[in-house]
PDB file of C-alpha atoms in Angstrom:
ATOM      1  CA  MET A   1      88.279 130.201  91.630  1.00 71.00           C
ATOM      2  CA  THR A   2      87.245 132.558  94.878  1.00 83.00           C
ATOM      3  CA  LYS A   3      89.524 135.887  95.970  1.00 89.00           C
ATOM      4  CA  ALA A   4      88.761 136.083  99.891  1.00 95.00           C
ATOM      5  CA  ARG A   5      90.540 138.571 102.336  1.00 97.00           C
ATOM      6  CA  PHE A   6      91.401 137.759 105.382  1.00 98.00           C
ATOM      7  CA  THR A   7      92.218 140.060 108.106  1.00 98.00           C
ATOM      8  CA  HIS A   8      93.393 138.337 111.129  1.00 98.00           C
ATOM      9  CA  ILE A   9      91.919 141.038 113.764  1.00 98.00           C
ATOM     10  CA  GLY A  10      93.507 138.999 116.781  1.00 97.00           C
ATOM     11  CA  GLY A  11      93.646 135.228 118.201  1.00 98.00           C
ATOM     12  CA  PRO A  12      90.684 134.263 116.914  1.00 98.00           C
ATOM     13  CA  THR A  13      89.502 136.351 115.447  1.00 98.00           C
ATOM     14  CA  VAL A  14      89.364 136.260 111.943  1.00 98.00           C
ATOM     15  CA  LEU A  15      87.751 138.694 108.952  1.00 98.00           C
ATOM     16  CA  ILE A  16      87.096 137.339 105.945  1.00 98.00           C
ATOM     17  CA  GLU A  17      85.375 138.793 102.774  1.00 98.00           C
ATOM     18  CA  PHE A  18      84.746 136.548 100.020  1.00 96.00           C
ATOM     19  CA  GLY A  19      81.938 136.963  97.059  1.00 96.00           C
ATOM     20  CA  GLY A  20      79.801 139.891  98.995  1.00 97.00           C
ATOM     21  CA  TRP A  21      79.844 138.020 102.567  1.00 98.00           C
ATOM     22  CA  ARG A  22      81.947 139.379 105.542  1.00 98.00           C
ATOM     23  CA  LEU A  23      82.497 136.825 107.716  1.00 98.00           C
ATOM     24  CA  LEU A  24      84.345 137.061 111.971  1.00 98.00           C
ATOM     25  CA  THR A  25      85.835 134.017 113.963  1.00 98.00           C
ATOM     26  CA  ASP A  26      85.912 133.711 117.701  1.00 98.00           C
ATOM     27  CA  PRO A  27      85.087 137.622 117.826  1.00 98.00           C
ATOM     28  CA  THR A  28      87.396 139.207 120.680  1.00 98.00           C
ATOM     29  CA  PHE A  29      87.625 142.818 121.514  1.00 98.00           C
ATOM     30  CA  ASP A  30      88.995 142.993 124.982  1.00 98.00           C
ATOM     31  CA  PRO A  31      91.162 145.568 125.291  1.00 98.00           C
ATOM     32  CA  PRO A  32      94.670 144.138 126.842  1.00 98.00           C
ATOM     33  CA  GLY A  33      94.920 143.306 131.073  1.00 98.00           C
ATOM     34  CA  ARG A  34      92.349 141.619 131.986  1.00 97.00           C
ATOM     35  CA  THR A  35      92.708 137.826 133.755  1.00 98.00           C
ATOM     36  CA  TYR A  36      90.178 135.138 132.963  1.00 97.00           C
ATOM     37  CA  SER A  37      88.701 131.525 133.970  1.00 96.00           C
ATOM     38  CA  PHE A  38      88.587 128.667 132.300  1.00 93.00           C
ATOM     39  CA  GLY A  39      86.912 126.759 134.757  1.00 88.00           C
ATOM     40  CA  TRP A  40      87.574 123.400 137.267  1.00 85.00           C
ATOM     41  CA  GLY A  41      91.648 125.730 138.473  1.00 88.00           C
ATOM     42  CA  THR A  42      92.453 127.385 134.968  1.00 93.00           C
ATOM     43  CA  SER A  43      93.226 131.147 133.963  1.00 95.00           C
ATOM     44  CA  SER A  44      94.803 133.510 131.659  1.00 97.00           C
ATOM     45  CA  ARG A  45      95.658 136.605 131.602  1.00 98.00           C
ATOM     46  CA  LYS A  46      95.428 139.007 127.804  1.00 98.00           C
ATOM     47  CA  LEU A  47      98.633 140.626 126.925  1.00 98.00           C
ATOM     48  CA  THR A  48      97.510 142.038 123.526  1.00 97.00           C
ATOM     49  CA  GLY A  49      94.661 144.368 121.822  1.00 97.00           C
ATOM     50  CA  PRO A  50      93.235 144.064 118.997  1.00 98.00           C
ATOM     51  CA  ALA A  51      94.327 144.872 115.573  1.00 98.00           C
ATOM     52  CA  VAL A  52      90.929 146.077 114.638  1.00 98.00           C
ATOM     53  CA  THR A  53      89.064 147.657 116.676  1.00 97.00           C
ATOM     54  CA  ALA A  54      85.116 146.449 116.786  1.00 97.00           C
ATOM     55  CA  ALA A  55      83.980 149.751 115.988  1.00 96.00           C
ATOM     56  CA  GLY A  56      85.767 149.713 113.370  1.00 96.00           C
ATOM     57  CA  LEU A  57      84.496 146.880 111.536  1.00 97.00           C
ATOM     58  CA  PRO A  58      82.862 146.489 108.483  1.00 97.00           C
ATOM     59  CA  PRO A  59      78.668 145.559 108.942  1.00 97.00           C
ATOM     60  CA  VAL A  60      79.360 141.476 109.218  1.00 98.00           C
ATOM     61  CA  ASP A  61      76.710 139.052 107.798  1.00 98.00           C
ATOM     62  CA  ALA A  62      77.914 135.861 109.614  1.00 98.00           C
ATOM     63  CA  VAL A  63      79.281 135.199 113.164  1.00 98.00           C
ATOM     64  CA  LEU A  64      81.803 131.075 113.141  1.00 98.00           C
ATOM     65  CA  LEU A  65      81.762 130.786 117.026  1.00 98.00           C
ATOM     66  CA  SER A  66      83.679 128.266 117.910  1.00 98.00           C
ATOM     67  CA  HIS A  67      82.435 127.697 121.573  1.00 98.00           C
ATOM     68  CA  VAL A  68      80.883 130.508 123.770  1.00 98.00           C
ATOM     69  CA  HIS A  69      82.143 129.419 126.904  1.00 97.00           C
ATOM     70  CA  HIS A  70      86.072 130.361 126.984  1.00 97.00           C
ATOM     71  CA  GLY A  71      86.861 134.627 127.365  1.00 97.00           C
ATOM     72  CA  ASP A  72      90.063 133.690 124.855  1.00 98.00           C
ATOM     73  CA  ASN A  73      86.961 132.419 122.115  1.00 98.00           C
ATOM     74  CA  LEU A  74      84.367 134.916 123.363  1.00 98.00           C
ATOM     75  CA  ASP A  75      84.408 138.223 125.217  1.00 98.00           C
ATOM     76  CA  ASP A  76      83.115 140.668 126.538  1.00 98.00           C
ATOM     77  CA  ALA A  77      83.043 143.345 123.390  1.00 98.00           C
ATOM     78  CA  GLY A  78      82.981 140.223 120.622  1.00 98.00           C
ATOM     79  CA  ARG A  79      79.798 138.964 122.595  1.00 97.00           C
ATOM     80  CA  ALA A  80      78.350 142.968 122.582  1.00 97.00           C
ATOM     81  CA  LEU A  81      79.004 142.777 118.724  1.00 96.00           C
ATOM     82  CA  LEU A  82      76.047 139.797 118.458  1.00 97.00           C
ATOM     83  CA  PRO A  83      73.396 140.772 118.286  1.00 95.00           C
ATOM     84  CA  ASP A  84      74.037 142.966 115.326  1.00 94.00           C
ATOM     85  CA  ALA A  85      76.640 140.609 113.364  1.00 93.00           C
ATOM     86  CA  GLY A  86      73.443 138.890 111.253  1.00 93.00           C
ATOM     87  CA  THR A  87      74.188 135.259 111.548  1.00 97.00           C
ATOM     88  CA  ILE A  88      75.154 133.491 114.301  1.00 98.00           C
ATOM     89  CA  VAL A  89      76.587 129.650 113.968  1.00 98.00           C
ATOM     90  CA  THR A  90      78.311 128.030 116.852  1.00 98.00           C
ATOM     91  CA  THR A  91      77.703 124.835 118.941  1.00 98.00           C
ATOM     92  CA  ALA A  92      74.313 123.809 118.990  1.00 97.00           C
ATOM     93  CA  SER A  93      74.539 123.678 123.578  1.00 97.00           C
ATOM     94  CA  GLY A  94      76.648 127.230 122.836  1.00 97.00           C
ATOM     95  CA  ALA A  95      73.564 128.072 120.826  1.00 98.00           C
ATOM     96  CA  ARG A  96      70.910 128.139 123.943  1.00 96.00           C
ATOM     97  CA  SER A  97      72.693 130.756 125.426  1.00 93.00           C
ATOM     98  CA  LEU A  98      72.630 132.519 122.170  1.00 95.00           C
ATOM     99  CA  PRO A  99      69.247 134.077 120.930  1.00 84.00           C
ATOM    100  CA  ALA A 100      68.705 133.386 117.289  1.00 87.00           C
ATOM    101  CA  ALA A 101      71.648 130.871 117.002  1.00 97.00           C
ATOM    102  CA  ARG A 102      72.309 128.630 115.092  1.00 98.00           C
ATOM    103  CA  GLY A 103      73.680 125.292 116.967  1.00 98.00           C
ATOM    104  CA  LEU A 104      75.724 122.613 114.710  1.00 98.00           C
ATOM    105  CA  SER A 105      77.327 118.970 116.012  1.00 98.00           C
ATOM    106  CA  ALA A 106      80.101 117.292 114.153  1.00 98.00           C
ATOM    107  CA  GLY A 107      79.115 116.725 110.979  1.00 98.00           C
ATOM    108  CA  ARG A 108      75.230 118.682 111.141  1.00 98.00           C
ATOM    109  CA  THR A 109      75.611 121.364 108.224  1.00 98.00           C
ATOM    110  CA  THR A 110      73.702 124.970 108.512  1.00 98.00           C
ATOM    111  CA  ARG A 111      73.063 126.279 104.836  1.00 98.00           C
ATOM    112  CA  LEU A 112      74.116 130.859 104.626  1.00 98.00           C
ATOM    113  CA  GLU A 113      71.575 133.175 101.953  1.00 98.00           C
ATOM    114  CA  ALA A 114      71.908 135.723 100.161  1.00 97.00           C
ATOM    115  CA  PRO A 115      70.373 137.446  97.252  1.00 97.00           C
ATOM    116  CA  GLY A 116      73.379 137.804  94.960  1.00 96.00           C
ATOM    117  CA  ARG A 117      75.995 136.438  96.973  1.00 97.00           C
ATOM    118  CA  PRO A 118      77.280 132.490  96.410  1.00 97.00           C
ATOM    119  CA  ALA A 119      75.212 130.291  99.158  1.00 98.00           C
ATOM    120  CA  ILE A 120      78.012 128.394 101.989  1.00 98.00           C
ATOM    121  CA  ASP A 121      77.197 125.160 103.265  1.00 98.00           C
ATOM    122  CA  ILE A 122      78.599 124.962 106.290  1.00 98.00           C
ATOM    123  CA  THR A 123      80.021 121.923 107.868  1.00 98.00           C
ATOM    124  CA  ALA A 124      80.770 122.178 111.672  1.00 98.00           C
ATOM    125  CA  THR A 125      83.957 119.556 112.182  1.00 98.00           C
ATOM    126  CA  PRO A 126      84.845 117.950 115.527  1.00 98.00           C
ATOM    127  CA  CYS A 127      86.779 119.346 117.902  1.00 98.00           C
ATOM    128  CA  ARG A 128      89.066 118.113 121.589  1.00 98.00           C
ATOM    129  CA  HIS A 129      90.013 120.832 123.630  1.00 97.00           C
ATOM    130  CA  GLY A 130      92.866 119.580 125.159  1.00 97.00           C
ATOM    131  CA  PRO A 131      93.852 115.053 126.011  1.00 95.00           C
ATOM    132  CA  PRO A 132      91.663 112.532 125.948  1.00 95.00           C
ATOM    133  CA  LEU A 133      88.158 112.433 127.804  1.00 90.00           C
ATOM    134  CA  SER A 134      88.824 116.245 128.600  1.00 91.00           C
ATOM    135  CA  ARG A 135      85.333 117.475 126.764  1.00 91.00           C
ATOM    136  CA  PRO A 136      83.096 117.353 130.377  1.00 88.00           C
ATOM    137  CA  ILE A 137      85.843 119.843 132.015  1.00 89.00           C
ATOM    138  CA  VAL A 138      86.631 121.627 128.485  1.00 92.00           C
ATOM    139  CA  GLY A 139      83.271 122.104 126.551  1.00 95.00           C
ATOM    140  CA  ASP A 140      81.956 121.041 123.413  1.00 97.00           C
ATOM    141  CA  VAL A 141      83.906 123.212 120.704  1.00 98.00           C
ATOM    142  CA  ILE A 142      83.610 122.806 116.590  1.00 98.00           C
ATOM    143  CA  GLY A 143      85.019 123.333 113.659  1.00 98.00           C
ATOM    144  CA  PHE A 144      83.661 124.801 110.044  1.00 98.00           C
ATOM    145  CA  SER A 145      83.999 123.020 106.520  1.00 98.00           C
ATOM    146  CA  LEU A 146      83.040 125.900 104.464  1.00 98.00           C
ATOM    147  CA  THR A 147      81.767 125.348 100.388  1.00 98.00           C
ATOM    148  CA  TRP A 148      80.198 127.256  97.990  1.00 97.00           C
ATOM    149  CA  PRO A 149      80.102 126.825  94.673  1.00 94.00           C
ATOM    150  CA  GLY A 150      83.238 128.386  92.212  1.00 87.00           C
ATOM    151  CA  GLN A 151      85.684 126.820  94.875  1.00 92.00           C
ATOM    152  CA  GLU A 152      89.169 125.779  93.064  1.00 89.00           C
ATOM    153  CA  HIS A 153      90.895 124.358  95.618  1.00 90.00           C
ATOM    154  CA  GLY A 154      88.791 122.952  98.316  1.00 93.00           C
ATOM    155  CA  PRO A 155      87.023 123.844 101.061  1.00 97.00           C
ATOM    156  CA  LEU A 156      87.351 126.250 103.815  1.00 98.00           C
ATOM    157  CA  TRP A 157      88.045 124.957 106.414  1.00 98.00           C
ATOM    158  CA  ILE A 158      88.495 126.707 110.162  1.00 98.00           C
ATOM    159  CA  THR A 159      89.610 123.841 112.504  1.00 98.00           C
ATOM    160  CA  GLY A 160      88.498 125.704 116.207  1.00 98.00           C
ATOM    161  CA  ASP A 161      91.074 125.354 119.290  1.00 98.00           C
ATOM    162  CA  THR A 162      92.313 121.895 119.027  1.00 98.00           C
ATOM    163  CA  VAL A 163      93.956 119.338 119.706  1.00 98.00           C
ATOM    164  CA  TYR A 164      95.361 116.230 116.207  1.00 98.00           C
ATOM    165  CA  HIS A 165      93.051 113.812 116.761  1.00 97.00           C
ATOM    166  CA  ARG A 166      92.146 110.720 115.268  1.00 96.00           C
ATOM    167  CA  ALA A 167      88.602 112.280 115.047  1.00 97.00           C
ATOM    168  CA  LEU A 168      89.864 115.270 113.297  1.00 98.00           C
ATOM    169  CA  ARG A 169      92.061 113.395 111.041  1.00 97.00           C
ATOM    170  CA  ARG A 170      89.366 111.351 109.869  1.00 97.00           C
ATOM    171  CA  ALA A 171      87.399 114.477 109.302  1.00 97.00           C
ATOM    172  CA  ALA A 172      89.766 116.072 107.152  1.00 97.00           C
ATOM    173  CA  ALA A 173      90.464 113.584 105.310  1.00 96.00           C
ATOM    174  CA  GLY A 174      87.402 114.131 103.891  1.00 97.00           C
ATOM    175  CA  ILE A 175      87.084 117.249 104.059  1.00 96.00           C
ATOM    176  CA  ARG A 176      90.198 118.192 101.821  1.00 96.00           C
ATOM    177  CA  PRO A 177      90.197 121.699 102.663  1.00 98.00           C
ATOM    178  CA  GLY A 178      92.559 123.335 100.530  1.00 97.00           C
ATOM    179  CA  THR A 179      92.917 126.613 103.381  1.00 98.00           C
ATOM    180  CA  VAL A 180      93.343 126.103 106.809  1.00 98.00           C
ATOM    181  CA  LEU A 181      92.309 127.958 109.326  1.00 98.00           C
ATOM    182  CA  LEU A 182      94.107 126.180 111.916  1.00 98.00           C
ATOM    183  CA  HIS A 183      94.409 127.341 115.128  1.00 98.00           C
ATOM    184  CA  LEU A 184      97.455 126.490 117.209  1.00 98.00           C
ATOM    185  CA  GLY A 185      99.899 127.351 119.909  1.00 98.00           C
ATOM    186  CA  GLY A 186     100.402 124.947 122.383  1.00 98.00           C
ATOM    187  CA  VAL A 187      97.413 125.934 125.206  1.00 98.00           C
ATOM    188  CA  GLY A 188      98.457 124.433 128.595  1.00 97.00           C
ATOM    189  CA  PHE A 189      98.501 125.442 132.626  1.00 96.00           C
ATOM    190  CA  PRO A 190     101.027 125.338 134.873  1.00 94.00           C
ATOM    191  CA  LEU A 191      97.434 123.513 137.241  1.00 90.00           C
ATOM    192  CA  THR A 192      97.909 120.077 134.655  1.00 93.00           C
ATOM    193  CA  GLY A 193     101.515 120.499 133.573  1.00 94.00           C
ATOM    194  CA  PRO A 194     102.395 118.617 130.547  1.00 95.00           C
ATOM    195  CA  LEU A 195      98.474 118.479 128.646  1.00 96.00           C
ATOM    196  CA  ARG A 196      97.956 120.949 125.332  1.00 97.00           C
ATOM    197  CA  TYR A 197      94.686 122.319 124.486  1.00 97.00           C
ATOM    198  CA  THR A 198      95.683 123.255 121.042  1.00 98.00           C
ATOM    199  CA  MET A 199      97.302 121.739 118.027  1.00 98.00           C
ATOM    200  CA  THR A 200     101.120 122.494 118.110  1.00 98.00           C
ATOM    201  CA  ALA A 201     103.266 122.829 115.392  1.00 98.00           C
ATOM    202  CA  ARG A 202     104.618 119.323 115.599  1.00 98.00           C
ATOM    203  CA  GLN A 203     100.788 118.231 115.404  1.00 98.00           C
ATOM    204  CA  ALA A 204     100.100 121.000 112.768  1.00 98.00           C
ATOM    205  CA  VAL A 205     103.152 119.349 110.296  1.00 98.00           C
ATOM    206  CA  ARG A 206     101.249 115.627 111.345  1.00 97.00           C
ATOM    207  CA  LEU A 207      97.779 117.115 109.869  1.00 97.00           C
ATOM    208  CA  CYS A 208      98.514 118.581 106.678  1.00 97.00           C
ATOM    209  CA  GLU A 209     101.457 115.382 105.774  1.00 97.00           C
ATOM    210  CA  ALA A 210      97.760 113.708 105.922  1.00 95.00           C
ATOM    211  CA  ILE A 211      95.847 116.345 103.860  1.00 95.00           C
ATOM    212  CA  ALA A 212      97.716 118.336 101.818  1.00 93.00           C
ATOM    213  CA  PRO A 213      95.972 121.599 102.072  1.00 97.00           C
ATOM    214  CA  ARG A 214      96.824 124.101  99.570  1.00 96.00           C
ATOM    215  CA  THR A 215      97.147 126.945 102.286  1.00 97.00           C
ATOM    216  CA  VAL A 216      97.870 127.297 105.489  1.00 98.00           C
ATOM    217  CA  LEU A 217      96.756 130.104 108.165  1.00 98.00           C
ATOM    218  CA  PRO A 218      97.871 129.935 111.510  1.00 98.00           C
ATOM    219  CA  VAL A 219      95.537 132.326 114.210  1.00 98.00           C
ATOM    220  CA  HIS A 220      95.513 132.044 117.595  1.00 98.00           C
ATOM    221  CA  TYR A 221      98.411 131.761 119.178  1.00 98.00           C
ATOM    222  CA  GLU A 222      99.625 134.633 120.706  1.00 96.00           C
ATOM    223  CA  GLY A 223      98.812 137.084 122.562  1.00 97.00           C
ATOM    224  CA  TRP A 224      97.513 135.306 125.262  1.00 98.00           C
ATOM    225  CA  GLN A 225      99.830 134.207 128.782  1.00 97.00           C
ATOM    226  CA  HIS A 226      98.122 130.637 128.358  1.00 98.00           C
ATOM    227  CA  PHE A 227     100.180 130.324 125.002  1.00 98.00           C
ATOM    228  CA  ARG A 228     103.689 127.521 124.607  1.00 98.00           C
ATOM    229  CA  GLN A 229     103.826 128.041 120.810  1.00 98.00           C
ATOM    230  CA  GLY A 230     104.125 131.908 119.592  1.00 98.00           C
ATOM    231  CA  ARG A 231     105.373 132.546 116.214  1.00 98.00           C
ATOM    232  CA  ASP A 232     109.409 131.694 116.977  1.00 98.00           C
ATOM    233  CA  GLY A 233     109.005 128.126 118.689  1.00 98.00           C
ATOM    234  CA  ILE A 234     106.230 127.420 115.537  1.00 98.00           C
ATOM    235  CA  GLU A 235     108.595 128.720 112.851  1.00 98.00           C
ATOM    236  CA  ARG A 236     111.487 126.453 115.246  1.00 98.00           C
ATOM    237  CA  ASP A 237     109.642 123.103 114.438  1.00 98.00           C
ATOM    238  CA  LEU A 238     108.253 124.239 111.305  1.00 98.00           C
ATOM    239  CA  ARG A 239     112.404 124.456 109.840  1.00 97.00           C
ATOM    240  CA  ARG A 240     112.342 120.515 111.364  1.00 96.00           C
ATOM    241  CA  ALA A 241     109.143 119.630 108.320  1.00 97.00           C
ATOM    242  CA  PRO A 242     109.882 118.764 105.129  1.00 97.00           C
ATOM    243  CA  GLU A 243     110.399 122.090 102.434  1.00 97.00           C
ATOM    244  CA  ARG A 244     106.567 120.986 101.044  1.00 97.00           C
ATOM    245  CA  ILE A 245     104.727 121.816 104.206  1.00 97.00           C
ATOM    246  CA  ARG A 246     106.564 124.908 105.595  1.00 97.00           C
ATOM    247  CA  ASP A 247     105.998 126.381 102.113  1.00 97.00           C
ATOM    248  CA  LEU A 248     102.643 126.149 103.030  1.00 98.00           C
ATOM    249  CA  PHE A 249     101.911 128.019 105.869  1.00 98.00           C
ATOM    250  CA  HIS A 250     101.357 131.613 104.947  1.00 98.00           C
ATOM    251  CA  TRP A 251     101.835 134.236 107.726  1.00 98.00           C
ATOM    252  CA  LEU A 252      98.546 136.893 108.126  1.00 98.00           C
ATOM    253  CA  PRO A 253      99.306 140.623 108.963  1.00 96.00           C
ATOM    254  CA  PRO A 254      97.934 142.012 112.190  1.00 96.00           C
ATOM    255  CA  GLY A 255      95.405 144.327 110.791  1.00 97.00           C
ATOM    256  CA  THR A 256      95.511 144.482 107.523  1.00 96.00           C
ATOM    257  CA  ALA A 257      93.482 142.865 105.021  1.00 96.00           C
ATOM    258  CA  ASP A 258      96.253 139.824 102.812  1.00 96.00           C
ATOM    259  CA  HIS A 259      94.643 137.989  99.337  1.00 93.00           C
ATOM    260  CA  VAL A 260      93.904 134.314  99.845  1.00 92.00           C
ATOM    261  CA  LEU A 261      92.578 132.248  96.717  1.00 87.00           C
ATOM    262  CA  LEU A 262      90.061 129.527  97.352  1.00 88.00           C
TER     263      LEU A 262
END
């Protein structure tokens, strides 16, 4: 059994510590107030800053970067820490813009190894960061399934920015994750009306009913103008879900390490 520490820094940014490893997801450390362009006439303003500054981080062994082209997943301060962050794992297209990054497409695997630590196999999982046929507009995005010796409850799965879709459901069923770091928020823009670009709570319930994880850790649902469903909205929808689904959700306190058994 692995006891891991999760520190939610803000948005999609989480420091994960276990077995001597320190992994950082989607580094975002810019202060609030700036508006970021996401292309095709869409943009969003950052409303809250990180609960931990980049300078306050311990040394990081690897960064798991779901995509490189949106400021709410990789901002200027996050990009600045990459050269000192050890291994970077991201999309195949994104790796071409980052020196020495490992690029993965969905279904491909890379391994992290270091003396005295468990080897971690990282497999990219499919994401669709928007409605059907939106990939040419929104770009390549991946999630990450992490396995290592001693896991009792199944892999750790970081969904990345995605809506609920068939390839995601199939991949999740194959992974059978024990713990899910779940990107939510129901992202939307005035320009695109009712279309959503990340999962809503109702979609998350459908996913959890399909794969029955042990623990769900919601992230990336707050701190930005483009989120259409914050924690209150997520919890309101969860109240309509079966109790066994509601009980899976565990909210990470911002900036404070929380322990989870993996």
